[in-house]
């Protein structure tokens, strides 16, 4: 890195300071939009059930969150 001064940016919303660059960088409204409210949930399952759950995720090519969300939504549909 050369002797150029670094610029720090103060975010529009509360958060951490960020480096300012001439081009690019985070923009208001950029990025993937959320699909809902995020809550952390702890689930206790047997080793066999976890194994089957993870195997099914692999078969479907989805994350654990996606499979869990799909199962819950299917169960709760009227």
Coordinates of C-alpha atoms in Angstrom, one line a residue:
X1 CA 0.0 0.0 0.0
X2 CA 1.3 3.4 -0.8
X3 CA 1.2 6.7 1.2
X4 CA -2.3 7.7 0.0
X5 CA -4.7 8.6 2.8
X6 CA -7.5 6.2 3.6
X7 CA -11.1 7.5 3.7
X8 CA -13.6 6.1 6.2
X9 CA -17.3 6.4 5.4
X10 CA -20.0 6.8 8.0
X11 CA -22.9 4.6 7.0
X12 CA -26.4 6.0 6.3
X13 CA -27.8 3.7 8.9
X14 CA -26.3 2.6 12.2
X15 CA -23.5 0.1 11.8
X16 CA -19.8 -0.2 11.3
X17 CA -17.5 2.2 9.6
X18 CA -16.4 1.2 6.1
X19 CA -13.6 2.0 3.7
X20 CA -14.5 4.4 0.9
X21 CA -13.4 3.5 -2.6
X22 CA -13.6 5.6 -5.8
X23 CA -15.9 3.0 -7.4
X24 CA -18.1 0.1 -6.3
X25 CA -18.9 -0.8 -2.8
X26 CA -22.1 -1.3 -0.9
X27 CA -25.1 0.6 -2.2
X28 CA -28.4 1.3 -0.5
X29 CA -30.9 -1.4 -1.5
X30 CA -28.3 -3.6 -3.2
X31 CA -28.0 -7.3 -2.6
X32 CA -30.4 -10.2 -2.3
X33 CA -33.7 -9.3 -0.6
X34 CA -34.8 -11.2 2.5
X35 CA -37.7 -13.6 2.3
X36 CA -39.0 -12.9 5.8
X37 CA -38.1 -12.4 9.5
X38 CA -35.0 -14.4 10.6
X39 CA -35.2 -16.1 14.0
X40 CA -32.7 -18.6 15.3
X41 CA -34.2 -21.9 16.3
X42 CA -32.5 -24.8 18.1
X43 CA -33.7 -28.3 17.2
X44 CA -32.7 -31.5 19.0
X45 CA -32.9 -34.7 16.8
X46 CA -31.4 -38.2 17.1
X47 CA -28.2 -38.8 15.2
X48 CA -30.2 -41.0 12.8
X49 CA -32.7 -38.3 12.1
X50 CA -30.0 -35.7 11.6
X51 CA -28.2 -38.0 9.2
X52 CA -31.4 -38.6 7.2
X53 CA -32.2 -34.9 7.2
X54 CA -28.7 -34.0 5.9
X55 CA -28.9 -36.8 3.3
X56 CA -32.2 -35.4 2.0
X57 CA -30.7 -31.9 1.8
X58 CA -27.9 -33.4 -0.4
X59 CA -30.4 -35.3 -2.6
X60 CA -32.5 -32.1 -3.1
X61 CA -29.5 -29.8 -3.4
X62 CA -30.8 -27.4 -0.8
X63 CA -29.6 -26.0 2.5
X64 CA -30.9 -27.2 5.9
X65 CA -32.8 -23.9 6.2
X66 CA -34.5 -24.4 2.9
X67 CA -35.6 -27.9 3.7
X68 CA -36.8 -27.0 7.2
X69 CA -38.7 -24.0 5.9
X70 CA -40.3 -26.1 3.2
X71 CA -41.4 -28.8 5.7
X72 CA -42.8 -26.2 8.1
X73 CA -44.7 -24.4 5.3
X74 CA -46.1 -27.6 3.9
X75 CA -47.3 -28.7 7.3
X76 CA -48.9 -25.4 8.2
X77 CA -50.8 -25.0 4.9
X78 CA -54.6 -25.1 5.4

